[in-house]
GROMACS .gro file of C-alpha atoms in nm:
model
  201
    1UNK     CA    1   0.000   0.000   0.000
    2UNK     CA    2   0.158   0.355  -0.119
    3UNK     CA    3  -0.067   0.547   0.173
    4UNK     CA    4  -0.153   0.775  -0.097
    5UNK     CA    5  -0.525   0.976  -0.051
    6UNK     CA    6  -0.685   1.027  -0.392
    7UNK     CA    7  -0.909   1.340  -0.409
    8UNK     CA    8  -1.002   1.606  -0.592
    9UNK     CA    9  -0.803   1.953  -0.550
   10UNK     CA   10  -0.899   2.248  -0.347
   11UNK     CA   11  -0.873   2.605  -0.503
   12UNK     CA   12  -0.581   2.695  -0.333
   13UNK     CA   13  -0.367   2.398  -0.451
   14UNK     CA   14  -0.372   2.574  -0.816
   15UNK     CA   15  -0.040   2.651  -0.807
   16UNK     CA   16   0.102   2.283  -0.708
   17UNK     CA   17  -0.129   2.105  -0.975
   18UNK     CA   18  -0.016   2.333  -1.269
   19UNK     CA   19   0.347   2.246  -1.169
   20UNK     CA   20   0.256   1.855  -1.151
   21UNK     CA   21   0.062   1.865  -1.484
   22UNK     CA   22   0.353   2.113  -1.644
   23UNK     CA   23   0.592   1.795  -1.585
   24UNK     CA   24   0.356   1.562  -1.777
   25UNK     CA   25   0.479   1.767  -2.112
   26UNK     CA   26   0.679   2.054  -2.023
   27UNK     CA   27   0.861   2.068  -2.346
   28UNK     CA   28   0.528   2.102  -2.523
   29UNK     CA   29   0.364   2.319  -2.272
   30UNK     CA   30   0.683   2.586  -2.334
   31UNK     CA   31   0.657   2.553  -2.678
   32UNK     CA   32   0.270   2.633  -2.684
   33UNK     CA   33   0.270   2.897  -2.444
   34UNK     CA   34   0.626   3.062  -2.498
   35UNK     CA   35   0.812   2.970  -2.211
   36UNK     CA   36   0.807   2.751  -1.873
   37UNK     CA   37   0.671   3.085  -1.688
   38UNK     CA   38   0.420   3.129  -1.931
   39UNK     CA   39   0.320   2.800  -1.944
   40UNK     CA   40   0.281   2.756  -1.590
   41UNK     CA   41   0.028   3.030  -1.572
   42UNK     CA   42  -0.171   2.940  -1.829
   43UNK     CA   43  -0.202   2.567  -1.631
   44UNK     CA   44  -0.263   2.748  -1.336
   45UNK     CA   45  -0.551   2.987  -1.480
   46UNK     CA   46  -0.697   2.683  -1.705
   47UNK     CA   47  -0.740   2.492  -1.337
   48UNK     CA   48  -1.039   2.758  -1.211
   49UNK     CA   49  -1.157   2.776  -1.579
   50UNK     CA   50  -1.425   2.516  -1.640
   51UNK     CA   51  -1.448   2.275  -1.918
   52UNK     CA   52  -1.084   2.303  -2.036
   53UNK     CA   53  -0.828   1.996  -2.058
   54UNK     CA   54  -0.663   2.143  -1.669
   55UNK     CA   55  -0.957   2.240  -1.480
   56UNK     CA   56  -1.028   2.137  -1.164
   57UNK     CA   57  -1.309   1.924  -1.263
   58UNK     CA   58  -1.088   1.695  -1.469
   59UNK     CA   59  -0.764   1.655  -1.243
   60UNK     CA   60  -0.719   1.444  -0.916
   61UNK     CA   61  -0.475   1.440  -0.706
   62UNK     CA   62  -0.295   1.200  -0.460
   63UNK     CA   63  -0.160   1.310  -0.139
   64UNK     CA   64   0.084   1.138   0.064
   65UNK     CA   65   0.208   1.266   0.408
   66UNK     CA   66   0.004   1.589   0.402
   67UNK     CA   67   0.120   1.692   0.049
   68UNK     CA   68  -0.017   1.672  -0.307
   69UNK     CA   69   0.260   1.446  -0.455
   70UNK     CA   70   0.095   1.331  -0.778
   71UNK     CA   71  -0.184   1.493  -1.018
   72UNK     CA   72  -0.383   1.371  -1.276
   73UNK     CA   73  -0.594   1.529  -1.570
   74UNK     CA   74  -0.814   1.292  -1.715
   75UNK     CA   75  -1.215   1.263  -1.902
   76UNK     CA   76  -1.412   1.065  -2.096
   77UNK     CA   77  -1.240   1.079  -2.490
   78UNK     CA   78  -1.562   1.231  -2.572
   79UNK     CA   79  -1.495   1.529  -2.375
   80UNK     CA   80  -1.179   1.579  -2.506
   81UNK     CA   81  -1.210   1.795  -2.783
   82UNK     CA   82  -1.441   2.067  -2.646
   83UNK     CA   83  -1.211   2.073  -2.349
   84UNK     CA   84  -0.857   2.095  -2.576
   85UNK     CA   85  -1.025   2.362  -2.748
   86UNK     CA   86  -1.134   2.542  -2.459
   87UNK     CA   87  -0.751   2.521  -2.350
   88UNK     CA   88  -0.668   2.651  -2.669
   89UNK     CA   89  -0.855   2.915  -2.635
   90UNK     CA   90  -0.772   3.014  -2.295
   91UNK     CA   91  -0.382   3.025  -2.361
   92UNK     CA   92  -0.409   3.239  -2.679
   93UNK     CA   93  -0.601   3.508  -2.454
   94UNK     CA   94  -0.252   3.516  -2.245
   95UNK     CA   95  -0.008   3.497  -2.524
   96UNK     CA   96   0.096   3.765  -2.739
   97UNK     CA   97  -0.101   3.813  -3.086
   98UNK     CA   98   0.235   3.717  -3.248
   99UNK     CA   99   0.275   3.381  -3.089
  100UNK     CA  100  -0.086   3.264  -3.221
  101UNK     CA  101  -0.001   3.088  -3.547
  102UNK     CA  102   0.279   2.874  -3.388
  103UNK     CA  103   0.088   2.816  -3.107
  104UNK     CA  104  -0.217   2.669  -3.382
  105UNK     CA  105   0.021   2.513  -3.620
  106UNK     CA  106   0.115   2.315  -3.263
  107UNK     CA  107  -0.236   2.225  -3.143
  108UNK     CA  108  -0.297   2.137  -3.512
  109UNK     CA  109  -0.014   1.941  -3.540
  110UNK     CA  110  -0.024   1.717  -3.193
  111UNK     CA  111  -0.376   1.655  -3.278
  112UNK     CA  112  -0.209   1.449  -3.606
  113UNK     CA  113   0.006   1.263  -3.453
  114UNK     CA  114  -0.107   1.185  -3.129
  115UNK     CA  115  -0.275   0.825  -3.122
  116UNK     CA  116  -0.660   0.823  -3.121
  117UNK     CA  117  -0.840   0.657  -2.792
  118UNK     CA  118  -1.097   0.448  -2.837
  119UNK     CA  119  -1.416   0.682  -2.844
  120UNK     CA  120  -1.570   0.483  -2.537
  121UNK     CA  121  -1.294   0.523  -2.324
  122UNK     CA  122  -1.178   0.747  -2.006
  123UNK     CA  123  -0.915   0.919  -2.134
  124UNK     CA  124  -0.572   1.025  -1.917
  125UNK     CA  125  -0.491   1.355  -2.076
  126UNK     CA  126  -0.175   1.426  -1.806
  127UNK     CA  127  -0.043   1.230  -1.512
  128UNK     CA  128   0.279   1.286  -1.330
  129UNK     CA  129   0.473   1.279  -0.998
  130UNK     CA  130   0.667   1.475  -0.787
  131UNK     CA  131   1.008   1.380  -0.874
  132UNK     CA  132   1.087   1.344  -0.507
  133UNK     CA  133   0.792   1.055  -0.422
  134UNK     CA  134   0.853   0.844  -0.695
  135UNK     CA  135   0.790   0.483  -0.707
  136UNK     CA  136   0.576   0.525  -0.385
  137UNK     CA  137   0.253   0.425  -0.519
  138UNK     CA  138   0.142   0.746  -0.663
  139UNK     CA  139   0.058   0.696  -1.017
  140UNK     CA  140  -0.044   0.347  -0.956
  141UNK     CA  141  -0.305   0.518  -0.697
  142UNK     CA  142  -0.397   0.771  -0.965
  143UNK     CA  143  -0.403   0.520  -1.254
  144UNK     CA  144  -0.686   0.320  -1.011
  145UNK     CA  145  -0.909   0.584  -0.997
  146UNK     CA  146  -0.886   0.630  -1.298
  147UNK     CA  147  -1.053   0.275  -1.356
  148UNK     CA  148  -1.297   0.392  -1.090
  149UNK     CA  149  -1.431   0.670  -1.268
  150UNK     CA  150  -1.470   0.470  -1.582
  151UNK     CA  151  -1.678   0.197  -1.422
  152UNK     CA  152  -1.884   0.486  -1.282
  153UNK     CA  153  -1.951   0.626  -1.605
  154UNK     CA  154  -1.997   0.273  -1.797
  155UNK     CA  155  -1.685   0.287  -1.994
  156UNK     CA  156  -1.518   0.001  -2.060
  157UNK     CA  157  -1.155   0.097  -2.107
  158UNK     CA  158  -0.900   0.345  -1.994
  159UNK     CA  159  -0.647   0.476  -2.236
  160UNK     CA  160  -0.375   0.678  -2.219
  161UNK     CA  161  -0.083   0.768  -2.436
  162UNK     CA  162   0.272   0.877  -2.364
  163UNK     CA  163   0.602   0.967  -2.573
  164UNK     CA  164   0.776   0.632  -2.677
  165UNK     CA  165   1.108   0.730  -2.525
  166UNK     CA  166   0.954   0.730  -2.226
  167UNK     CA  167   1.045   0.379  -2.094
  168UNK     CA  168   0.996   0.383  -1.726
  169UNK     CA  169   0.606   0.516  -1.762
  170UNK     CA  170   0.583   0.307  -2.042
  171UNK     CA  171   0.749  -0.007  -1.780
  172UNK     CA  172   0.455   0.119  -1.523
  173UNK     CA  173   0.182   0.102  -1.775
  174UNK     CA  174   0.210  -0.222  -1.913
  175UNK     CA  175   0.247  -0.385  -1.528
  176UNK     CA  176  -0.056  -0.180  -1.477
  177UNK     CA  177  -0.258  -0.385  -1.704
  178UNK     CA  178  -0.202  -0.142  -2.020
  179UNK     CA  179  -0.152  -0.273  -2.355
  180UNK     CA  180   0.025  -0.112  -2.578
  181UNK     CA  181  -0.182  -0.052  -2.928
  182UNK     CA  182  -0.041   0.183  -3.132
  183UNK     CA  183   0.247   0.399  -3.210
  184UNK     CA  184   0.328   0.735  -3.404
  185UNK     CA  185   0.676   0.805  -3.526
  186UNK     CA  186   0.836   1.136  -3.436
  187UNK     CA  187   0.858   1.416  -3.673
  188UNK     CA  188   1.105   1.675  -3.704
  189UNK     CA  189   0.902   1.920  -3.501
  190UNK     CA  190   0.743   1.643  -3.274
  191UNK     CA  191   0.807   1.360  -3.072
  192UNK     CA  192   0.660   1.017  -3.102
  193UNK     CA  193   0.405   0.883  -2.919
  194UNK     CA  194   0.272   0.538  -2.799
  195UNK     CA  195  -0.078   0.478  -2.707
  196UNK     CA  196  -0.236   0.260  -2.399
  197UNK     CA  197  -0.539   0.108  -2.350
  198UNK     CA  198  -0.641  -0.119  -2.040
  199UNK     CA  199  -0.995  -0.316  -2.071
  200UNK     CA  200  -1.196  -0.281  -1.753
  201UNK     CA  201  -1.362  -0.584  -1.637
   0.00000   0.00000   0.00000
């Protein structure tokens, strides 16, 4: 047992959840907001903004020892293009005029080449851990409620999808019951990705 409390976020643990979902992507976050300290504040407005990909009603957290160690964004797949949009939308209102066509050729782009979820699915848009609790439980703990909410919604599966380089959350998937069921090669201006998918029973 990791000890780990899964719950949903309070308002003033904005802050620490943008940070946690920044790691799930940074270098993708900087590129589509024009910086880490843009891109932070953009996660940490889109959290009290409803109906985006980072709001609060689409992350959970898990705390361990009195601290939020671990976040995680995640929806049913067919929420997620009203809510990517609505992220869209909301960084482009705090970028510069002059950063808006990289920042769309970038949306437009990772939509391409990221793997599609099965459309009855709860989808993990971002999950990551405090570099300093890792292997503790954490993700596993997210990555179970996760399965809760999609039993509580009907769904059978829960997919996710993460960078193929990334080996060790790749290593944490599969033991986690995630199969691994399709793939999308890196381009020059993107990296590749594998996508997950675990049945639920």
């Amino acid at each position: 047992m990791s000890g780990a409390v899964v719950r949903r976020p309070t308002p003033d643990e904005a802050a620490t959840v943008a940070a946690l979902l920044h790691q799930s992507g940074a270098e993708t976050y900087d590129r589509f907001a024009g910086g880490r300290e843009r891109a932070l504040r953009t996660l940490e407005r889109a959290f009290h903004e409803p109906g985006n990909s980072a709001c609060a009603d689409a992350v959970w957290v898990a705390e361990l020892e009195g601290r939020v160690a671990a976040a995680m964004a995640a929806f049913p797949v067919e929420e997620a293009l009203p809510r990517s949009r609505a992220f869209l939308r909301l960084a482009l209102r705090g970028s510069p005029f002059w950063r808006w066509p990289g920042a769309l050729r970038l949306y437009w782009l990772s939509g391409r080449v990221s793997p599609s979820p099965p459309p009855a699915a709860f989808y993990i848009d971002a999950l990551a851990t405090d570099s300093r609790l890792r292997r503790r439980g954490l993700a596993s703990a997210l990555l179970a409620e996760a399965e809760r909410q999609a039993r509580a919604r009907g769904l059978p599966a829960v997919a996710l999808d993460t960078r193929i380089e990334n080996k060790p959350a790749r290593a944490l998937y599969v033991k986690e019951g995630f199969d691994e069921v399709a793939f999308r090669p890196a381009t020059r201006s993107l990296p590749g990705f594998v996508a997950l998918v675990k049945p639920i029973d």
